[in-house]
Coordinates of C-alpha atoms and ligand atoms in Angstrom, one line a residue:
M1 CA 15.7 -4.8 22.3
P2 CA 16.8 -1.4 23.5
I3 CA 15.8 1.5 21.1
T4 CA 18.8 3.7 20.4
G5 CA 17.6 6.1 18.1
E6 CA 20.4 5.1 15.7
N7 CA 20.3 4.5 11.8
L8 CA 20.6 1.1 10.6
I9 CA 23.2 1.3 7.6
G10 CA 23.9 -2.3 6.4
A11 CA 25.0 -4.4 9.2
A12 CA 26.0 -1.0 11.4
A13 CA 23.9 0.8 13.5
R14 CA 25.2 4.4 13.6
R15 CA 23.5 7.8 15.2
G16 CA 22.9 10.2 12.6
G17 CA 24.7 13.5 12.4
G18 CA 21.3 15.4 11.6
E19 CA 18.8 17.1 13.4
T20 CA 17.4 15.4 16.4
F21 CA 13.8 14.6 17.4
R22 CA 11.8 12.2 19.5
A23 CA 8.8 10.5 19.0
V24 CA 5.4 11.6 20.1
E25 CA 3.2 9.7 22.5
A26 CA -0.2 9.9 20.0
A27 CA -2.5 9.9 23.1
T28 CA -0.7 12.9 25.2
G29 CA 1.5 14.6 22.7
N30 CA 4.3 13.9 25.3
S31 CA 7.5 13.2 23.8
L32 CA 8.9 9.6 24.2
E33 CA 12.5 8.5 24.7
P34 CA 14.9 8.1 23.3
A35 CA 16.2 11.0 21.0
F36 CA 16.5 10.2 17.4
A37 CA 19.0 11.7 15.0
A38 CA 18.1 12.5 11.1
A39 CA 20.5 10.5 8.9
T40 CA 23.1 12.7 7.1
P41 CA 23.7 12.8 3.4
A42 CA 26.6 10.5 3.9
D43 CA 24.6 8.0 5.8
V44 CA 21.9 8.0 2.6
D45 CA 25.0 7.7 0.1
Q46 CA 26.5 4.7 2.3
A47 CA 22.9 3.2 2.5
C48 CA 22.6 3.3 -1.3
A49 CA 26.1 2.0 -2.0
L50 CA 26.1 -1.0 0.0
A51 CA 22.5 -1.5 -1.4
A52 CA 24.1 -1.2 -5.1
E53 CA 27.0 -3.4 -3.8
A54 CA 24.6 -6.2 -2.5
F55 CA 22.4 -6.1 -5.6
D56 CA 23.6 -8.6 -7.9
T57 CA 24.5 -11.2 -5.3
Y58 CA 21.1 -10.7 -3.5
R59 CA 18.9 -11.2 -6.6
E60 CA 20.8 -14.5 -7.9
T61 CA 20.1 -16.0 -4.4
S62 CA 18.3 -19.3 -4.8
L63 CA 14.8 -19.1 -4.6
E64 CA 14.9 -21.5 -1.4
D65 CA 17.3 -19.0 0.3
R66 CA 15.4 -15.8 -0.6
A67 CA 12.3 -17.5 0.7
R68 CA 14.0 -18.5 3.8
F69 CA 15.1 -15.1 4.6
L70 CA 11.6 -13.5 3.9
E71 CA 10.4 -16.2 6.5
A72 CA 13.5 -15.3 8.9
V73 CA 12.4 -11.5 8.7
A74 CA 9.0 -12.7 9.9
E75 CA 10.4 -15.0 12.5
A76 CA 12.5 -11.8 13.7
I77 CA 9.6 -9.7 14.0
L78 CA 7.5 -12.2 16.1
G79 CA 10.6 -12.9 18.2
I80 CA 10.7 -8.9 19.3
G81 CA 7.5 -9.8 21.5
D82 CA 5.4 -7.6 23.3
E83 CA 7.8 -4.7 23.4
L84 CA 7.1 -4.2 19.9
I85 CA 3.2 -3.8 20.4
V86 CA 3.6 -1.4 23.5
R87 CA 6.1 0.8 21.6
C88 CA 3.8 0.8 18.5
M89 CA 0.8 1.2 20.6
A90 CA 2.2 4.3 22.3
E91 CA 3.5 6.0 19.1
S92 CA 0.2 5.3 17.1
G93 CA -2.5 5.7 19.7
L94 CA -3.9 2.3 17.8
P95 CA -5.3 -0.1 20.3
R96 CA -3.4 -3.4 21.1
A97 CA -5.9 -5.8 19.3
R98 CA -5.5 -4.0 16.2
L99 CA -1.8 -4.1 16.1
E100 CA -1.5 -7.5 17.1
G101 CA -3.7 -8.2 14.2
E102 CA -1.6 -5.9 12.0
R103 CA 1.6 -7.8 13.0
G104 CA -0.2 -10.9 12.2
R105 CA -0.9 -9.6 8.4
T106 CA 2.9 -8.3 8.4
V107 CA 4.3 -11.9 9.1
G108 CA 1.7 -13.3 6.8
Q109 CA 2.3 -11.2 4.3
L110 CA 6.0 -12.0 4.3
K111 CA 5.5 -15.6 4.5
M112 CA 3.1 -15.3 1.4
F113 CA 6.1 -13.6 -0.5
A114 CA 8.3 -16.7 0.7
G115 CA 5.6 -18.8 -1.0
V116 CA 5.4 -16.8 -4.1
V117 CA 9.3 -16.7 -4.2
R118 CA 9.7 -20.8 -3.7
D119 CA 6.9 -21.1 -6.6
G120 CA 9.0 -19.2 -9.1
G121 CA 6.0 -18.4 -11.2
F122 CA 7.1 -14.6 -10.6
L123 CA 10.1 -15.2 -13.1
E124 CA 7.6 -15.7 -16.0
A125 CA 10.2 -18.1 -17.9
R126 CA 9.5 -18.2 -21.5
V127 CA 11.3 -20.0 -24.1
D128 CA 10.8 -19.8 -27.8
P129 CA 13.3 -22.4 -28.8
A130 CA 15.3 -21.6 -32.2
Q131 CA 14.1 -22.7 -35.6
P132 CA 17.1 -23.0 -37.9
E133 CA 15.2 -24.4 -40.9
R134 CA 12.4 -21.5 -40.8
K135 CA 12.0 -19.6 -44.0
P136 CA 12.5 -17.1 -45.4
L137 CA 14.7 -16.4 -42.2
P138 CA 15.8 -18.8 -39.3
R139 CA 14.3 -18.2 -35.8
P140 CA 16.8 -17.3 -33.2
D141 CA 16.4 -19.0 -29.8
L142 CA 14.9 -16.5 -27.5
R143 CA 14.2 -16.8 -23.7
L144 CA 12.9 -14.7 -21.1
R145 CA 12.8 -14.1 -17.4
Q146 CA 11.9 -11.3 -14.9
I147 CA 15.0 -9.8 -13.1
A148 CA 14.8 -7.4 -9.8
V149 CA 15.0 -3.8 -10.9
G150 CA 17.5 -2.7 -8.2
P151 CA 17.4 -1.2 -4.8
V152 CA 14.1 0.1 -3.7
A153 CA 13.4 3.3 -1.4
V154 CA 10.5 2.2 1.0
F155 CA 8.6 5.1 2.8
G156 CA 6.4 3.8 5.8
A157 CA 3.0 4.8 6.3
S158 CA 2.1 6.4 9.4
N159 CA -1.5 4.7 9.6
F160 CA -0.1 1.2 9.4
P161 CA 3.2 1.3 11.4
L162 CA 3.6 -2.4 10.8
A163 CA 1.9 -3.8 7.6
F164 CA 2.7 -0.8 5.6
S165 CA 6.0 0.4 7.0
V166 CA 9.6 -0.9 7.5
A167 CA 8.8 -4.5 6.8
G168 CA 5.4 -4.1 5.5
G169 CA 4.0 -4.9 1.8
D170 CA 6.4 -2.5 -0.3
T171 CA 9.5 -3.9 1.5
A172 CA 8.2 -7.7 1.6
S173 CA 7.4 -7.3 -2.3
A174 CA 10.8 -5.7 -3.1
L175 CA 12.7 -8.3 -1.2
A176 CA 10.7 -11.1 -2.8
A177 CA 11.6 -9.7 -6.5
G178 CA 15.4 -9.6 -5.6
C179 CA 15.8 -5.8 -4.8
P180 CA 17.6 -4.6 -1.6
V181 CA 15.8 -2.1 0.3
V182 CA 16.6 1.3 1.9
A183 CA 13.7 2.1 4.0
K184 CA 12.6 5.7 5.4
A185 CA 11.3 5.2 8.7
H186 CA 7.8 7.3 9.1
P187 CA 8.8 10.0 12.0
A188 CA 5.1 9.1 13.5
H189 CA 6.7 5.8 14.8
P190 CA 10.5 5.8 14.8
G191 CA 11.0 3.5 17.8
T192 CA 8.8 0.9 16.1
S193 CA 10.5 1.5 13.0
E194 CA 13.6 0.6 14.8
L195 CA 12.6 -2.4 16.4
V196 CA 11.4 -4.0 12.8
G197 CA 14.5 -2.5 11.4
R198 CA 16.7 -4.4 13.7
A199 CA 14.8 -7.4 13.2
V200 CA 15.2 -7.3 9.4
Q201 CA 18.9 -6.4 10.0
A202 CA 19.1 -9.6 12.3
A203 CA 17.5 -12.0 9.3
V204 CA 20.0 -10.5 6.8
K205 CA 23.0 -11.7 9.3
Q206 CA 21.4 -15.0 10.0
C207 CA 21.0 -15.5 6.4
G208 CA 24.5 -14.9 5.3
L209 CA 23.4 -12.2 2.8
P210 CA 25.2 -9.3 2.1
E211 CA 24.7 -6.4 4.6
G212 CA 23.3 -3.8 2.0
V213 CA 20.1 -5.9 1.4
F214 CA 18.4 -3.8 3.9
S215 CA 19.2 -0.3 5.6
L216 CA 16.8 2.2 7.9
L217 CA 17.3 5.9 7.6
M218 CA 15.8 8.4 10.1
D219 CA 14.4 11.6 9.6
A220 CA 11.6 14.0 10.5
G221 CA 11.6 16.4 7.5
I222 CA 11.6 15.5 3.9
S223 CA 15.5 15.8 3.2
V224 CA 16.4 12.2 3.6
G225 CA 13.7 11.0 1.5
Q226 CA 14.5 13.6 -1.3
A227 CA 18.3 12.6 -1.2
L228 CA 16.9 8.7 -1.4
V229 CA 14.8 9.3 -4.2
A230 CA 17.5 11.3 -6.1
D231 CA 20.1 8.7 -5.7
P232 CA 21.0 7.3 -9.0
R233 CA 21.5 3.9 -7.2
I234 CA 17.7 3.6 -6.1
A235 CA 15.8 2.1 -9.0
A236 CA 12.1 2.1 -7.8
V237 CA 10.1 3.9 -5.0
G238 CA 7.2 2.7 -2.6
F239 CA 5.3 5.0 -0.9
T240 CA 2.0 4.9 0.9
G241 CA 0.6 8.5 2.4
S242 CA -0.6 11.8 1.4
R243 CA -1.4 12.8 -2.3
R244 CA 1.0 16.0 -1.6
G245 CA 3.8 13.7 -0.3
G246 CA 3.4 10.9 -3.6
V247 CA 3.2 14.0 -5.9
A248 CA 6.4 15.2 -4.5
L249 CA 8.1 12.1 -5.0
M250 CA 6.8 11.3 -8.6
Q251 CA 8.1 14.6 -9.5
A252 CA 11.5 14.2 -7.8
A253 CA 12.0 10.9 -9.6
A254 CA 10.7 12.4 -13.0
A255 CA 13.3 14.9 -12.7
R256 CA 16.3 12.8 -12.3
P257 CA 18.7 12.2 -15.2
V258 CA 17.4 8.8 -15.0
P259 CA 13.7 8.8 -13.9
I260 CA 12.6 6.0 -12.1
P261 CA 8.9 4.5 -11.0
V262 CA 7.3 5.8 -7.8
Y263 CA 4.4 3.3 -6.5
A264 CA 2.6 5.8 -4.3
E265 CA -0.6 4.8 -2.8
M266 CA -2.4 8.3 -2.1
S267 CA -5.8 9.4 -1.4
S268 CA -9.1 7.7 -1.9
I269 CA -12.8 8.6 -0.8
N270 CA -14.1 5.0 -1.7
P271 CA -17.5 5.9 -3.1
V272 CA -20.3 3.1 -1.4
V273 CA -23.4 2.9 -3.6
L274 CA -26.8 1.9 -1.9
L275 CA -29.0 0.3 -4.5
P276 CA -32.7 0.6 -4.0
A277 CA -33.8 -2.8 -3.1
A278 CA -31.1 -3.5 -0.8
L279 CA -31.8 0.2 0.8
E280 CA -35.1 -0.9 1.1
A281 CA -34.8 -4.3 2.7
R282 CA -32.2 -3.5 5.2
G283 CA -31.1 0.2 4.9
R284 CA -30.7 0.6 8.6
D285 CA -28.5 -2.5 8.9
I286 CA -26.4 -1.3 6.3
G287 CA -26.5 2.2 8.0
R288 CA -25.2 0.5 11.2
A289 CA -22.4 -1.5 9.5
F290 CA -21.4 1.3 7.6
A291 CA -20.7 3.3 11.1
G292 CA -18.5 0.6 12.1
S293 CA -16.5 0.7 9.1
L294 CA -16.2 4.4 8.9
T295 CA -15.0 4.8 12.6
L296 CA -12.5 1.6 12.3
G297 CA -9.0 3.0 13.6
S298 CA -10.6 6.5 13.9
G299 CA -11.3 6.2 10.0
Q300 CA -7.6 6.4 9.5
F301 CA -7.7 4.1 6.2
C302 CA -7.1 4.8 2.7
T303 CA -9.9 2.6 2.0
N304 CA -12.5 4.3 4.6
P305 CA -15.9 4.9 2.9
G306 CA -15.7 8.5 2.8
L307 CA -18.6 9.2 0.3
I308 CA -22.3 7.4 0.0
L309 CA -24.4 7.5 -3.0
A310 CA -28.1 6.7 -3.1
V311 CA -31.5 7.5 -4.6
E312 CA -33.3 9.8 -2.4
G313 CA -36.4 8.1 -0.4
A314 CA -37.4 6.3 2.7
G315 CA -34.9 3.5 2.1
L316 CA -32.0 6.2 2.3
D317 CA -33.8 8.2 5.3
G318 CA -33.4 4.7 7.2
F319 CA -29.8 4.5 6.2
V320 CA -29.2 7.9 7.6
E321 CA -31.0 7.5 10.7
A322 CA -29.6 4.4 11.5
A323 CA -26.0 5.3 10.8
S324 CA -26.6 8.8 12.6
A325 CA -27.9 7.0 16.0
A326 CA -24.8 4.5 15.7
L327 CA -22.4 7.5 15.1
T328 CA -23.6 9.6 17.9
E329 CA -22.6 7.0 20.1
I330 CA -19.1 6.3 19.3
Q331 CA -16.3 7.4 21.3
A332 CA -13.6 9.6 19.8
A333 CA -10.4 7.9 19.3
T334 CA -6.9 9.1 19.2
M335 CA -5.3 10.1 15.9
L336 CA -2.0 9.0 14.8
T337 CA -0.3 12.3 15.1
P338 CA -1.1 15.8 16.0
G339 CA -0.8 16.7 12.6
I340 CA -3.3 14.4 11.1
H341 CA -5.7 15.3 13.9
K342 CA -5.3 19.0 12.9
A343 CA -5.7 18.1 9.3
Y344 CA -9.1 16.0 10.0
C345 CA -10.4 18.9 12.0
A346 CA -9.7 21.4 9.4
G347 CA -11.4 19.1 6.9
V348 CA -14.5 18.4 9.0
A349 CA -14.7 22.2 9.5
A350 CA -14.7 22.9 5.9
L351 CA -17.6 20.7 5.5
E352 CA -19.4 21.8 8.4
T353 CA -19.2 25.6 6.9
N354 CA -20.1 24.7 3.4
P355 CA -23.6 26.0 2.7
A356 CA -24.5 23.1 0.4
V357 CA -23.7 20.6 3.2
T358 CA -25.8 19.4 6.3
T359 CA -24.5 17.8 9.3
L360 CA -26.0 14.7 10.2
A361 CA -24.2 13.4 12.9
R362 CA -21.2 13.8 15.0
G363 CA -19.8 11.2 17.3
L364 CA -18.9 12.0 21.1
A365 CA -16.3 14.8 21.6
G366 CA -13.0 13.5 23.0
G367 CA -9.7 14.7 24.3
T368 CA -7.1 17.1 22.7
H369 CA -5.8 14.7 20.0
Q370 CA -9.1 12.5 19.2
G371 CA -11.1 12.4 16.1
Q372 CA -14.7 12.9 16.5
A373 CA -16.6 11.1 13.9
A374 CA -18.8 13.0 11.4
L375 CA -21.7 12.3 9.0
F376 CA -22.7 15.3 6.4
S377 CA -25.2 15.3 3.5
T378 CA -25.3 17.3 0.2
T379 CA -26.9 17.0 -3.0
A380 CA -25.8 15.4 -6.5
D381 CA -26.1 18.8 -8.0
A382 CA -24.0 20.5 -5.1
F383 CA -21.5 17.8 -5.4
L384 CA -20.9 18.0 -9.1
A385 CA -20.7 21.8 -8.7
D386 CA -18.1 21.7 -6.1
H387 CA -14.7 19.8 -6.4
T388 CA -13.6 20.3 -3.1
L389 CA -16.6 18.0 -1.7
A390 CA -14.8 15.2 -3.4
E391 CA -11.6 15.7 -1.5
E392 CA -10.3 13.2 0.9
V393 CA -10.9 13.9 4.8
F394 CA -8.4 11.4 6.4
G395 CA -10.4 10.0 9.2
A396 CA -14.1 9.3 10.4
A397 CA -15.8 11.8 8.2
S398 CA -18.1 10.8 5.2
L399 CA -20.7 12.3 2.8
V400 CA -23.9 10.9 1.8
V401 CA -24.8 12.3 -1.7
R402 CA -28.7 12.3 -2.6
C403 CA -29.2 11.5 -5.9
R404 CA -32.5 11.8 -8.1
D405 CA -32.1 8.5 -9.9
L406 CA -29.7 6.2 -10.8
A407 CA -28.5 8.1 -13.8
T408 CA -27.4 10.6 -11.4
I409 CA -25.5 8.0 -9.3
K410 CA -23.7 7.1 -12.5
A411 CA -23.1 10.8 -13.3
V412 CA -21.6 11.5 -10.0
L413 CA -19.3 8.3 -10.2
E414 CA -18.1 9.4 -13.9
R415 CA -17.0 12.8 -12.2
L416 CA -14.8 11.1 -9.4
E417 CA -11.1 10.9 -9.7
G418 CA -9.5 7.3 -9.4
Q419 CA -10.5 5.5 -6.2
L420 CA -8.9 2.3 -4.5
T421 CA -12.5 0.8 -3.8
A422 CA -16.0 1.0 -4.7
A423 CA -18.7 -1.0 -2.7
L424 CA -22.1 -1.4 -3.9
H425 CA -25.0 -2.6 -1.7
L426 CA -27.5 -4.6 -3.6
D427 CA -30.3 -7.3 -3.7
E428 CA -31.0 -9.4 -6.6
A429 CA -33.4 -7.1 -7.8
D430 CA -30.6 -4.5 -7.8
H431 CA -28.6 -6.7 -10.4
D432 CA -29.7 -4.5 -13.6
A433 CA -28.7 -1.3 -11.9
A434 CA -25.5 -2.8 -10.8
R435 CA -24.4 -4.2 -14.3
A436 CA -25.1 -0.5 -15.6
L437 CA -22.6 0.8 -12.9
L438 CA -19.8 -1.8 -13.4
P439 CA -18.3 -0.4 -16.6
V440 CA -18.0 3.1 -14.8
L441 CA -16.6 1.6 -11.6
E442 CA -14.0 -0.6 -13.7
R443 CA -12.7 2.7 -15.2
R444 CA -12.7 4.3 -11.5
V445 CA -11.4 1.9 -8.9
G446 CA -8.9 -1.0 -8.4
R447 CA -11.2 -3.1 -6.3
I448 CA -15.2 -3.3 -6.6
L449 CA -16.9 -5.2 -3.8
V450 CA -20.3 -6.0 -2.8
N451 CA -22.2 -5.7 0.3
G452 CA -19.2 -4.8 2.5
F453 CA -16.9 -2.0 2.9
G454 CA -13.3 -1.5 1.6
T455 CA -11.6 -1.3 4.8
G456 CA -9.6 -4.4 6.0
V457 CA -7.7 -5.4 2.9
E458 CA -7.2 -9.0 2.1
V459 CA -3.6 -10.1 1.4
G460 CA -3.6 -12.6 -1.3
H461 CA -3.1 -13.8 -4.7
A462 CA -6.2 -11.8 -6.6
M463 CA -5.9 -8.7 -4.3
V464 CA -5.7 -5.4 -6.1
H465 CA -4.8 -2.4 -3.5
G466 CA -4.6 0.1 -6.1
G467 CA -6.3 2.2 -8.8
P468 CA -6.2 5.0 -11.3
Y469 CA -4.5 8.3 -10.2
P470 CA -4.6 9.9 -7.8
A471 CA -5.6 6.7 -5.9
T472 CA -2.2 5.6 -6.8
S473 CA 0.4 7.0 -9.2
D474 CA 0.2 3.6 -11.3
G475 CA -3.1 2.2 -11.8
R476 CA -1.7 -0.7 -13.3
T477 CA -0.6 -2.5 -10.3
T478 CA -1.2 -2.9 -6.5
S479 CA 0.4 -2.4 -3.3
V480 CA -1.2 -5.6 -1.3
G481 CA -1.1 -9.2 -2.5
S482 CA 1.2 -11.3 -4.3
L483 CA 0.8 -9.2 -7.6
A484 CA 2.8 -6.1 -6.0
I485 CA 6.1 -8.1 -6.8
H486 CA 5.6 -7.2 -10.6
R487 CA 6.3 -3.8 -9.4
F488 CA 9.9 -4.4 -9.0
L489 CA 10.7 -6.6 -11.7
R490 CA 11.5 -6.1 -15.5
P491 CA 12.0 -8.7 -18.1
V492 CA 15.1 -9.5 -20.0
S493 CA 15.7 -11.3 -23.2
Y494 CA 18.3 -13.8 -24.1
Q495 CA 19.1 -14.4 -27.5
D496 CA 21.1 -17.6 -28.8
L497 CA 22.9 -17.7 -25.5
P498 CA 24.8 -21.1 -24.7
D499 CA 23.0 -23.3 -22.2
A500 CA 26.0 -22.9 -19.9
L501 CA 25.5 -19.1 -19.8
L502 CA 21.6 -18.8 -19.4
P503 CA 20.4 -18.3 -16.1
A504 CA 18.8 -21.6 -14.1
A505 CA 15.0 -20.4 -14.6
L506 CA 15.8 -20.9 -18.6
K507 CA 18.3 -23.8 -19.0
D508 CA 17.2 -26.7 -21.1
A509 CA 17.1 -29.1 -18.2
N510 CA 14.7 -26.5 -16.1
P511 CA 16.8 -27.2 -12.9
L512 CA 14.3 -25.0 -10.8
K513 CA 11.3 -27.2 -12.1
L514 CA 9.3 -24.0 -13.1
W515 CA 6.2 -23.8 -15.3
R516 CA 7.1 -22.1 -18.5
R517 CA 5.7 -20.9 -21.6
Q518 CA 7.0 -22.6 -24.5
D519 CA 6.1 -21.0 -28.0
G520 CA 3.5 -19.1 -25.9
K521 CA 2.1 -22.6 -24.5
A522 CA 2.3 -23.3 -20.6
V523 CA 4.6 -26.5 -20.2
A524 CA 4.6 -28.4 -16.8
P525 CA 8.1 -28.9 -15.3
G526 CA 9.3 -32.5 -16.6
A527 CA 6.9 -32.4 -19.4
Ligands
LIG601 N1 -4.3 7.7 1.6 C1 -3.8 7.1 2.6 O1 -3.6 6.0 2.7 C2 -3.0 7.9 3.6 C3 -3.1 9.4 3.4 N2 -2.3 10.0 4.5 C4 -2.9 11.6 4.4 O2 -1.7 11.9 4.5 C5 -1.7 13.1 5.7 C6 -0.3 13.4 6.4 O3 0.0 11.8 6.7 P1 1.4 11.4 6.7 O4 1.4 10.0 6.9 O5 2.6 12.2 7.4 O6 1.9 11.3 5.2 P2 2.9 12.2 4.2 O7 2.5 12.0 2.7 O8 3.0 13.6 4.6 O9 4.3 11.8 4.7 C7 4.5 10.1 4.5 C8 6.1 10.1 4.2 O10 6.5 10.6 3.0 C9 7.7 11.6 3.5 N3 7.5 12.7 2.9 C10 6.3 13.7 2.7 N4 6.4 14.7 1.8 C11 7.6 14.5 1.3 C12 8.4 15.2 0.1 N5 8.0 16.3 -0.4 N6 9.6 14.4 0.0 C13 10.2 13.4 0.6 N7 9.5 12.8 1.3 C14 8.2 13.2 1.8 C15 7.1 11.9 4.9 O11 8.2 12.4 5.6 P3 8.2 13.4 6.8 O12 7.1 12.8 7.6 O13 9.3 13.1 7.7 O14 8.2 14.8 6.4 C16 6.9 10.8 5.4 O15 7.9 10.0 5.8 C17 -2.8 12.4 6.7 O16 -3.5 13.6 7.2 C18 -3.8 12.1 5.4 O17 -4.4 13.2 5.0 C19 -1.6 9.3 5.5 C20 -1.6 8.4 5.5 C21 -2.2 7.3 4.7
LIG602 O1 -7.7 -1.2 4.7 C1 -6.7 -1.7 4.8 O2 -6.4 -2.8 5.5 C2 -5.5 -1.1 4.4 C3 -5.5 0.2 4.0 C4 -4.5 0.9 3.5 O3 -3.9 0.6 2.8 C5 -4.4 2.4 4.1 O4 -5.0 2.7 4.8 O5 -3.2 2.9 4.0

């Protein structure tokens, strides 16, 4: 499939009239062909107009048709073949195995949402039948279902060019909910974005859906994204990226005459707490495993373990020695973009020159665009006194905070901002300590895990990839897993509508065979 550098607006592929730019080969910094052209305000307008036009038809597609469409998107992505992986490797610098795995996750995610749609449970159908004889007042017939919110703007992430990008989790969950999507390609991987965008476009056509169900816009700056969020036809936004970018979009969305929700997944340092019995029994093993998680994908995961908390002593020393030894042998790896590499180097330099911070280990030095792993340590007092030490350094850098006792660990956790994940390394003898920390962790993070690291989010029904601000803009939800569909739904109540006018989900005969709540009780179809 040739990459043309065009915007995909509904069924059309059209060269933008804006600034031209090229993708950059992550490993070399060289430009890649072809030239892309940014969308113009007229392109944004047309993509949004088509999305709005498609909305009422698309949101009322049958559950089976919508599920088949999601499966068709998955098949079309696989149908691109190796060309997708090769282009993505060049643009992102990520290795083949990782990208093949990420493609599997992307396709699996679309198929999972197809299952969610077929099941129909997301409609949350509820029926409170009329009680005409009720005294002192009769009760009306009340029925509720969830409907799609409207067209959604999706911003592709730089660090997951497939699973969090054009047809990633935000797009899959929005399409599953019944929302058309206008995606903004990340300029770090425009060719990958176009290939995936064309696959979605082909699936829209194959399934006979209105063309406005999907559009893809290119830009190497912020004007297209700003125009998209400001467009009155856009009803919600999905974003993964920096705190600065996410907050700017939240502000733009809040400043509209009709404000809309922005679901932004932003910064996180993902505290890892090493509890005493586990440290003593296997501190060195944990240290080696930690070095692997820290350097996965050159550390470019928002779930990267950026903060280690433990009580000082021989166990922690063993952890630090093993982690440092492992890290010093780890090759530097190409980072996603020169800008991300530069930001990483600046973050590491700030830690290296902070008088309260000791450098414990550096990985092997690498080439121009390669990130060199780094491990630092400080005391709990210094950490609590300097808020810059709690800022995310995006890449393979982490900070060990030496604490006096469990109460100090708790005090540090209390001071942290919202996080995506927290990990506890524990043995049975640590259960009381863990029990004391769990209430703090529940308040601070979206996912608590034991004897592991947060990198590598499982796509499933019980996953929360979210957390209180600034991990995300809205800690009540998730950007990964089936619950993500609820970001793009809202409830509507129908009072005393004749059966003929009710949506299928709420008709007396229950033609969709849904589990429904009748007077608050779950009722099986046919019961
Ligand atoms: N926590 C996480 O999950 C991640 C964090 N990051 C952090 O973000 C830094 C930069 O990486 P990057 O991926 O480019 O993230 P950004 O947040 O800078 O960009 C993400 C997307 O949002 C757009 N965008 C950014 N700011 C605005 C704005 N004010 N208005 C409209 N659109 C905007 C960008 O457009 P354009 O690029 O065209 O300007 C891009 O398409 C990294 O160094 C890292 O610190 C990155 C990836 C994931
Ligand atoms: O760890 C993962 O699998 C996902 C991480 C993520 O969401 C991110 O880095 O943006």
